[in-house]
Coordinates of C-alpha atoms and ligand atoms in Angstrom, one line a residue:
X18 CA 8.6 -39.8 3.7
X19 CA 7.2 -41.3 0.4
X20 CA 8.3 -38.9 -2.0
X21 CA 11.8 -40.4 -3.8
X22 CA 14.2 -37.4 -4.6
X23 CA 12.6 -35.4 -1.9
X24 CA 14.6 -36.8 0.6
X25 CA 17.4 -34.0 0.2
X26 CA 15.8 -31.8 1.0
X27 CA 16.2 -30.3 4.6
X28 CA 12.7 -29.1 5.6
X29 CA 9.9 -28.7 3.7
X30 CA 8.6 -25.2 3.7
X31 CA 5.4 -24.1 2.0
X32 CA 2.7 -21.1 2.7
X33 CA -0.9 -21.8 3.4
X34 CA -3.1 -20.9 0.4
X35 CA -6.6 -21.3 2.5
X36 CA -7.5 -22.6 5.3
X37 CA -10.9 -25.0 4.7
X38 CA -12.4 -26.8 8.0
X39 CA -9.8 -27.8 10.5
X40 CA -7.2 -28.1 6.9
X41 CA -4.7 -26.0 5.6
X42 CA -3.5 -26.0 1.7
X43 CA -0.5 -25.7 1.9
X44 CA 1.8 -24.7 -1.0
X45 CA 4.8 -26.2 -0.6
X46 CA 8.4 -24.1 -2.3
X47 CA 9.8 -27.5 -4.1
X48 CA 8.8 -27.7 -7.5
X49 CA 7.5 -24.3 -8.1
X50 CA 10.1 -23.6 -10.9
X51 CA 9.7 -26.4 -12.4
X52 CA 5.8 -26.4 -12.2
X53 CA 6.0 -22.6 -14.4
X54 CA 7.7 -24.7 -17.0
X55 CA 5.0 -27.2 -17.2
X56 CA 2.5 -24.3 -16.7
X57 CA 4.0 -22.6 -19.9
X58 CA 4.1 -25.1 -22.0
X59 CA 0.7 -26.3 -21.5
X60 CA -0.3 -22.6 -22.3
X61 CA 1.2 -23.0 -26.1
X62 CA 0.1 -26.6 -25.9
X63 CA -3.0 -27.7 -23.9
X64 CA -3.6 -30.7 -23.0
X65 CA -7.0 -32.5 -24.7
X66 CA -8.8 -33.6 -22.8
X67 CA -7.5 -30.3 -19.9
X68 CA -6.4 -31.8 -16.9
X69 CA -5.2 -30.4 -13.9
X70 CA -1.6 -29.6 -13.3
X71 CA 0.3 -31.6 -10.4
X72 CA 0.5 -28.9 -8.2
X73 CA 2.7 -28.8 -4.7
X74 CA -0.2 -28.7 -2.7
X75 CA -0.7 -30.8 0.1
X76 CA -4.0 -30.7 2.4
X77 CA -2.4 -30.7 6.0
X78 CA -4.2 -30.5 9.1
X79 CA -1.9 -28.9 12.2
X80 CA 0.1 -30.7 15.2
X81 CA -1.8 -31.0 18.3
X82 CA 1.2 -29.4 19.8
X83 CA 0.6 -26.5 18.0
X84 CA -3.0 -26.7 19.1
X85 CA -1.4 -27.2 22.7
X86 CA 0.6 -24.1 22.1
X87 CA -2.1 -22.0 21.0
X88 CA -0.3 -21.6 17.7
X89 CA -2.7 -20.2 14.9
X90 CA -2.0 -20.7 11.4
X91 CA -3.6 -18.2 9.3
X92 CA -3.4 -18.2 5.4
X93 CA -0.2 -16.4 4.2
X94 CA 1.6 -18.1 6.9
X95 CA 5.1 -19.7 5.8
X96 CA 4.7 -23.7 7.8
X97 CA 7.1 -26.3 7.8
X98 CA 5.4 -29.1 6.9
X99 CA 5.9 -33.1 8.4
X100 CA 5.1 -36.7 7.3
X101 CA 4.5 -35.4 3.6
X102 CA 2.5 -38.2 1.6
X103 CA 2.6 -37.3 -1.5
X104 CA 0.0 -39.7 -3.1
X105 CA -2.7 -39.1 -1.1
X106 CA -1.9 -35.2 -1.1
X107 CA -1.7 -35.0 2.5
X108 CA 0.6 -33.4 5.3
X109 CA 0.9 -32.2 8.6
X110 CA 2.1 -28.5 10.1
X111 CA 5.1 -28.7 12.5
X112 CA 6.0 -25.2 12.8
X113 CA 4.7 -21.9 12.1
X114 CA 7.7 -19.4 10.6
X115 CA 8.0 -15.4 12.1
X116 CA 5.3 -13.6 10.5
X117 CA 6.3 -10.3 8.7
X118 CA 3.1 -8.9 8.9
X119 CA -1.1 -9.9 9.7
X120 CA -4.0 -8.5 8.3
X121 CA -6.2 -10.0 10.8
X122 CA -9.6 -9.7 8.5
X123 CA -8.8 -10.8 6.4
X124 CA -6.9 -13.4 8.3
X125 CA -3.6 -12.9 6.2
X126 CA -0.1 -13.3 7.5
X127 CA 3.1 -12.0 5.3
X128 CA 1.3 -9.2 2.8
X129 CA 3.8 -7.7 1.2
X130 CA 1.3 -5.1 -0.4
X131 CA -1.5 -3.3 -0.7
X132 CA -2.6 -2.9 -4.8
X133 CA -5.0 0.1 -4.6
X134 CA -6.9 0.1 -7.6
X135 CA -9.5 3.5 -8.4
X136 CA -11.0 4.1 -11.9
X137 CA -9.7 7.6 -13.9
X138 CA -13.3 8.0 -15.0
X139 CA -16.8 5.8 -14.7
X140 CA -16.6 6.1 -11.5
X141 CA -15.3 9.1 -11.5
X142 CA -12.2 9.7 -9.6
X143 CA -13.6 11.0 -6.2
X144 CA -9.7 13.0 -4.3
X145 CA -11.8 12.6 -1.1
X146 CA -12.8 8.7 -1.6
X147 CA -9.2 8.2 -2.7
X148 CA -7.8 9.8 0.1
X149 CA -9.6 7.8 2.7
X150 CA -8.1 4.3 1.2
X151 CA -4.7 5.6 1.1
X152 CA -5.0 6.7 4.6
X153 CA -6.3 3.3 5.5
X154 CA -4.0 1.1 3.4
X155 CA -0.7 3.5 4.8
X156 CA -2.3 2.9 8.5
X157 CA -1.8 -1.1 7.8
X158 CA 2.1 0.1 7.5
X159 CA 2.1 -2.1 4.4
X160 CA 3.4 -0.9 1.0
X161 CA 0.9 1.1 -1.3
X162 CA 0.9 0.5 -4.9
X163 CA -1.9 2.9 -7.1
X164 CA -3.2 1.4 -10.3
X165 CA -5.6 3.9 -12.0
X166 CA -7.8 2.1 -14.1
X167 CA -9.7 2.9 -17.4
X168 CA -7.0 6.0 -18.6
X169 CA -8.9 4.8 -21.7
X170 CA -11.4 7.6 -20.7
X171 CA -9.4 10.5 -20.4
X172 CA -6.4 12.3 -22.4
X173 CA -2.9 12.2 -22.2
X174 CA -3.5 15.7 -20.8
X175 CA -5.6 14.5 -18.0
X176 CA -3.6 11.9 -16.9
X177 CA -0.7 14.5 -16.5
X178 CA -2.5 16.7 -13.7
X179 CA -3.9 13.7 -12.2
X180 CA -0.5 11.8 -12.0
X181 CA 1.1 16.0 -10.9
X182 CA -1.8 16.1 -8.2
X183 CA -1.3 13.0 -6.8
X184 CA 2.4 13.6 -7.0
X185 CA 2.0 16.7 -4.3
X186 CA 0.3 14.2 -2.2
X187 CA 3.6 11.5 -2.1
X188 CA 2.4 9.1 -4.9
X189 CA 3.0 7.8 -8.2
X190 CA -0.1 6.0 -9.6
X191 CA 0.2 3.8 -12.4
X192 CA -1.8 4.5 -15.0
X193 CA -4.0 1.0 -16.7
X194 CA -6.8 0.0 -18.6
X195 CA -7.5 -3.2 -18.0
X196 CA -10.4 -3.2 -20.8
X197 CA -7.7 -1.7 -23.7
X198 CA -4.5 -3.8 -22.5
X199 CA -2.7 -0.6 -21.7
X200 CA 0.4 -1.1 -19.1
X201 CA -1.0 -4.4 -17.5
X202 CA 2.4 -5.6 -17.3
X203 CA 4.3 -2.7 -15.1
X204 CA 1.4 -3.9 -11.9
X205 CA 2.0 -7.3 -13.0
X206 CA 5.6 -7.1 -12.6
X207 CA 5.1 -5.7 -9.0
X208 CA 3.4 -8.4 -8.0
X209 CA 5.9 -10.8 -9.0
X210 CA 7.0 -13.0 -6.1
X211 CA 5.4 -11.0 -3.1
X212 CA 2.0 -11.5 -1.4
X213 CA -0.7 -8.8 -2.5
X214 CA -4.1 -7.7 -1.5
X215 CA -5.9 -6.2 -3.7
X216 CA -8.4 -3.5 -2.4
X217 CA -10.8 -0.4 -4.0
X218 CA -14.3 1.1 -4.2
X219 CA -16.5 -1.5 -6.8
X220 CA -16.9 -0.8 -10.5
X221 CA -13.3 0.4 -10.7
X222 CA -12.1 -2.6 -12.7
X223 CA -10.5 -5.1 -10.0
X224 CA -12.4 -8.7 -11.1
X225 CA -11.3 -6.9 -14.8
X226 CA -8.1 -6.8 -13.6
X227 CA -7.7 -10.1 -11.7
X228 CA -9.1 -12.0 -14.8
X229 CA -6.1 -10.6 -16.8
X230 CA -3.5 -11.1 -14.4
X231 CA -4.5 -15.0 -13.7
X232 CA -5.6 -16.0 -16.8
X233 CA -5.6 -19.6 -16.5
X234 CA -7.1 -19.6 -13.2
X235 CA -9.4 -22.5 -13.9
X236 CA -6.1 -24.2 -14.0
X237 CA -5.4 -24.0 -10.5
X238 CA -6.0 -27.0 -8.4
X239 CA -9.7 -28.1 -7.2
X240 CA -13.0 -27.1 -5.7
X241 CA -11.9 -23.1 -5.5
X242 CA -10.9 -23.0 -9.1
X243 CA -12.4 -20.2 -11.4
X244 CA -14.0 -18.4 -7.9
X245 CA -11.4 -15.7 -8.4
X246 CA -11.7 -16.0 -12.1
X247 CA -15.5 -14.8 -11.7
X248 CA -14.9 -11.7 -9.2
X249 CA -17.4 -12.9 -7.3
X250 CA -16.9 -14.5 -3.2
X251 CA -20.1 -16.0 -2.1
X252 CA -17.9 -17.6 0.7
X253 CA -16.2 -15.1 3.4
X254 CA -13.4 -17.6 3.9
X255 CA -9.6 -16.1 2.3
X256 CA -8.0 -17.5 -0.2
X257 CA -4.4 -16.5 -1.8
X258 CA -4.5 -17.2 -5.7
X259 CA -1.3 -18.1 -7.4
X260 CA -0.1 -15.5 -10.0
X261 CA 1.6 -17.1 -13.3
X262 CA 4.4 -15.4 -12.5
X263 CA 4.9 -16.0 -9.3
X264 CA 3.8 -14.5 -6.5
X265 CA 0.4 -14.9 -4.5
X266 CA -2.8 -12.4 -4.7
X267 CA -5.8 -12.1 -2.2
X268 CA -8.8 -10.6 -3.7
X269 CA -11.3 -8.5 -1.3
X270 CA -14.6 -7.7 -2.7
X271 CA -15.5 -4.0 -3.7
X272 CA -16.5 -1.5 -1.0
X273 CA -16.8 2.2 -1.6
X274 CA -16.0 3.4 2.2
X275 CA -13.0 2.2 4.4
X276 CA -13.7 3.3 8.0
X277 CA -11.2 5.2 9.5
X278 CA -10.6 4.2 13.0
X279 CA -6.9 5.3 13.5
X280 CA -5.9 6.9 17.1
X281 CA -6.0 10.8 16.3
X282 CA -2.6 11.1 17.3
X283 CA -1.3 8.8 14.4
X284 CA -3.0 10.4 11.4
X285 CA -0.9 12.6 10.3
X286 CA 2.2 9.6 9.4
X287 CA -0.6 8.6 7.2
X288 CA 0.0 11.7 5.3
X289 CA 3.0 11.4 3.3
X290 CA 2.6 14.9 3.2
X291 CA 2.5 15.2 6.4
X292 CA 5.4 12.9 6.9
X293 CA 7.1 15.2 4.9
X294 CA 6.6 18.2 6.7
X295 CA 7.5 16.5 9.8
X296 CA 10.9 15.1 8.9
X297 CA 12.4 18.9 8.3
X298 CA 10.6 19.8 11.2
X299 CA 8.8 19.7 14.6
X300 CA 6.0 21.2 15.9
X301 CA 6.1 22.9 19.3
X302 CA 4.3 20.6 21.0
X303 CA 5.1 16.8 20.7
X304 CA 1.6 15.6 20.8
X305 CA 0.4 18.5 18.6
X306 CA -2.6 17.8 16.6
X307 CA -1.9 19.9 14.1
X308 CA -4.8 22.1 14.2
X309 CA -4.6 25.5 15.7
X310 CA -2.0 24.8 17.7
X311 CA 1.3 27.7 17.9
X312 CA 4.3 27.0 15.8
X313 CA 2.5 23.8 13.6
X314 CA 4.6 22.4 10.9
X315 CA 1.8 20.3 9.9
X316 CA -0.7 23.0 8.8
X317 CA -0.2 24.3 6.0
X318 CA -1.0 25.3 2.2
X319 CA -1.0 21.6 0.9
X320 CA -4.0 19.7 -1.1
X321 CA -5.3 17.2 1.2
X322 CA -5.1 19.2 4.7
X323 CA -8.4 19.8 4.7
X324 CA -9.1 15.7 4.4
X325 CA -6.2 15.2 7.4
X326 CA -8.4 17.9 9.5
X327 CA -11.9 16.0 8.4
X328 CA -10.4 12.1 9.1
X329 CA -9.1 14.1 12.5
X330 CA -12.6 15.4 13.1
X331 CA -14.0 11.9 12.9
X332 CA -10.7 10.1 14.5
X333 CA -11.2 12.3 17.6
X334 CA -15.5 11.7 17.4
X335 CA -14.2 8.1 17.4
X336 CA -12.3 7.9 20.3
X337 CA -14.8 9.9 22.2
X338 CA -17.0 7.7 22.1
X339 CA -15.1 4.8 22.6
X340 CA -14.0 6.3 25.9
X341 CA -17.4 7.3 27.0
X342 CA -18.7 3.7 26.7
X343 CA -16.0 2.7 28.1
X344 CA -15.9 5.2 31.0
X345 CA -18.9 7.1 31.6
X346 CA -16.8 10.1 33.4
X347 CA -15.2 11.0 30.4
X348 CA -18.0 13.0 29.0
X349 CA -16.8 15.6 31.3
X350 CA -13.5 15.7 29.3
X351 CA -15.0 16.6 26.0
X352 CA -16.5 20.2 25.5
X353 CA -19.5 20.2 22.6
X354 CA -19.2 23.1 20.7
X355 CA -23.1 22.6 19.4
X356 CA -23.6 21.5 15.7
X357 CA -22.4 18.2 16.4
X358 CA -19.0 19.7 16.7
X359 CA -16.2 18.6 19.3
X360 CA -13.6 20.0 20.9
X361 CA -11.2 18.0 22.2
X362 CA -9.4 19.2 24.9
X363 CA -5.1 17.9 24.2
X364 CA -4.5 18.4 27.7
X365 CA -6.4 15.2 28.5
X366 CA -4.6 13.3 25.5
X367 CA -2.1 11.5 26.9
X368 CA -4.0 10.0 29.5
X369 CA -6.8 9.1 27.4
X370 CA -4.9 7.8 24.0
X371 CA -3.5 4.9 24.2
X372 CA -0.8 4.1 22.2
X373 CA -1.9 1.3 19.3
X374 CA 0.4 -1.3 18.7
X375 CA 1.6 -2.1 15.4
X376 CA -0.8 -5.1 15.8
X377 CA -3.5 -2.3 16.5
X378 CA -2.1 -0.8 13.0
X379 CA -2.2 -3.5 11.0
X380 CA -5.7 -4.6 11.8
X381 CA -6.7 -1.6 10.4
X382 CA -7.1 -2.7 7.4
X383 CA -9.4 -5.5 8.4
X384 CA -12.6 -3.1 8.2
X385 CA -12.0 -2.7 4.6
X386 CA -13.2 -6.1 4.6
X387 CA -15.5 -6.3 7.0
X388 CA -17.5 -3.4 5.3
X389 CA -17.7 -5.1 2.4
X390 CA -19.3 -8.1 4.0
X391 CA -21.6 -6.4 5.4
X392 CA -22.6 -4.4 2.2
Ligands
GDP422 P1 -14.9 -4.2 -9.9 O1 -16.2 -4.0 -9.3 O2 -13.8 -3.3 -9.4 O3 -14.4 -5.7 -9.8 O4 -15.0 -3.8 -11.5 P2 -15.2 -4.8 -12.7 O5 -14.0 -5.5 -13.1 O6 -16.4 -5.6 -12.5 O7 -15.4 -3.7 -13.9 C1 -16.5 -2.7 -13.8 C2 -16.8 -2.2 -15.2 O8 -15.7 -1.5 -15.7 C3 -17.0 -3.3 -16.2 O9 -18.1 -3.0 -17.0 C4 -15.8 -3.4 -17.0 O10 -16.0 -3.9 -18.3 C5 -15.3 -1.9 -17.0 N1 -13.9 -1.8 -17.2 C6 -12.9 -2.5 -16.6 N2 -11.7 -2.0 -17.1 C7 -11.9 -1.0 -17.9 C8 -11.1 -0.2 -18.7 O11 -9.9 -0.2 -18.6 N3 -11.7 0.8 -19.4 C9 -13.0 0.9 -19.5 N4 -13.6 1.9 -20.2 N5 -13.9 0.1 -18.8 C10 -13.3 -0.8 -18.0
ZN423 ZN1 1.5 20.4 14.4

């Protein structure tokens, strides 16, 4: 070890901020508080000529054991890191810590949360569109925050119903506008310290918002700086961007359709609603669909049924045909009921459903992204 008053410390524990090549920025915990001060006090005082910030990055590459061990290390990932030098900038990954959670594309490890961002007005605010990214972010079993962007363009009045409507369906949107200032800081302040992704349709104000939440992010180190800063990936690898007040922000580029691809069987406990419903009650049957079944608590006279039945419609279509590629016998296990319609027969379900994983769950979010790039 090179670095004097380093020494002390135990391990050296940092999370990978991207992964370029076979090397891994790492970001390592030492030095962060005192790296804000600096930061601050460059903000009232800038350098001249700017310059760069120190910054506790090191460019590791991995251990061949972990190589041996088949050991990934995906960005978000918390590493020890070995044989720090701190001059030339470089390091090497021992270990890899528990992950909390992966996203696996993006390839993130430890997202905390999902920030949802939709626009009030310009787009306009589409219930349905909405609906399908909260299913999808809740399906990714990680934390859902709402920002509705541009409340510039409607009244006090308007927000009201929107934030009582979404209320009935279990959420509590935060009204913004990023282009008037208004309540930036209450999303800001959830970001604070945790790992975020940010995701919505395009045009709803997310580069807007990323600008004003990293505002100095051509001070952040090296060749990636200011690519957040634009809105703009030209470059499908992840990246985490350090917020000013801590914390650590992937950006995913604007997409206006998340696929649904849930097992049919889960989509209900995407419905807080739904959820809702389910923990006063049970239905009659434990693998009840919540269709037309007898004695359903699910069905019922709330707002977004009709979406749960549509995103069923589509779940079920889905898994179809899945299984028929997969096993051409199965067409005998689905009845068409003409108009492009199916009827799918529960008394085949458990046979034919498998049970997804939390893995399975938290992949889900990965066609988010992978739409996009394909747009
Ligand atoms: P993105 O596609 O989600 O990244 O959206 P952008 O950040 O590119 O913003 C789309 C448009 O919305 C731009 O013309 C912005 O100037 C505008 N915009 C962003 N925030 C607001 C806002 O709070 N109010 C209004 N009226 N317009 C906004
Ligand atoms: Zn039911």
């Amino acid at each position: 070890m090179t670095g004097e008053g380093l020494e002390t410390t135990d391990q050296l524990i940092g999370t990978v901020l991207a992964v370029q090549a076979n090397f891994y920025r790492v970001q390592l915990d030492v030095e962060i508080g005192e790296m804000r001060e600096m930061r601050e006090m460059r903000e009232q005082n800038p350098p001249d000529p700017p310059h760069p910030l120190p910054a506790p990055i090191l460019l590791c590459t991995r251990r061949s054991r972990l190589k041996k061990i088949g050991q990934q290390v995906m960005v978000g990932d918390r590493v020890v890191v070995e044989e720090p030098d701190w001059a030339g900038g470089r390091g090497a990954i021992a270990s890899v810590l528990p992950r909390q959670s992966q996203l696996d594309r993006p390839a993130i490890a430890n997202v905390n949360q999902i920030l949802l961002v939709f626009a009030v007005a310009d787009p306009p605010l589409e219930p349905y569109q909405l609906s399908r990214f909260l299913v999808k972010a809740e399906s990714t079993d990680i934390d859902v925050i709402l920002c509705l962007n541009k409340c510039d363009l409607i009244s006090k009045e308007q927000q009201a119903e929107i934030y009582h409507q979404l209320g009935n369906w279990g959420y509590q949107p935060i009204f913004i506008s990023v282009g008037q200032g208004i309540n930036i800081d209450e999303p800001a302040d959830k970001l604070k310290d945790q790992i975020t992704v940010i995701a919505g349709p395009s045009g709803v104000g997310k580069s807007s918002l990323i600008n004003g939440l990293i505002p100095n992010a051509n001070l952040r180190v090296g060749e990636i700086s200011g690519k957040l800063a634009r809105g703009r990936h030209t470059t499908r690898h992840v990246e985490l961007f350090e917020l000013p007040t801590g914390g650590l922000l992937a950006d995913t580029p604007g997409f206006n359709q998340p696929d649904l691809d849930s097992p049919p069987e889960e989509l209900a406990s995407y419905f807080p609603e739904a959820r809702q419903r389910l923990a006063v009650g049970s239905c009659r049957f434990s693998d009840c669909l919540h269709r037309d079944e007898p004695e359903c608590i699910v069905r019922g006279e709330w707002e977004r049924y009709q979406h749960y039945l549509d995103f069923l419609t589509e779940a079920i279509d889905r898994q179809t045909h899945q299984n028929q590629q997969a096993d051409p016998e199965s067409t005998l296990k689905v009845k068409s009921k003409g108009k492009g319609q199916t009827q799918y027969e529960p008394k085949l379900e458990s046979k034919k459903y498998r049970r997804s994983s939390r893995r399975t769950q938290l992949q889900e979010l990965q066609h988010l992204y992978q739409e996009s790039e394909e747009s």
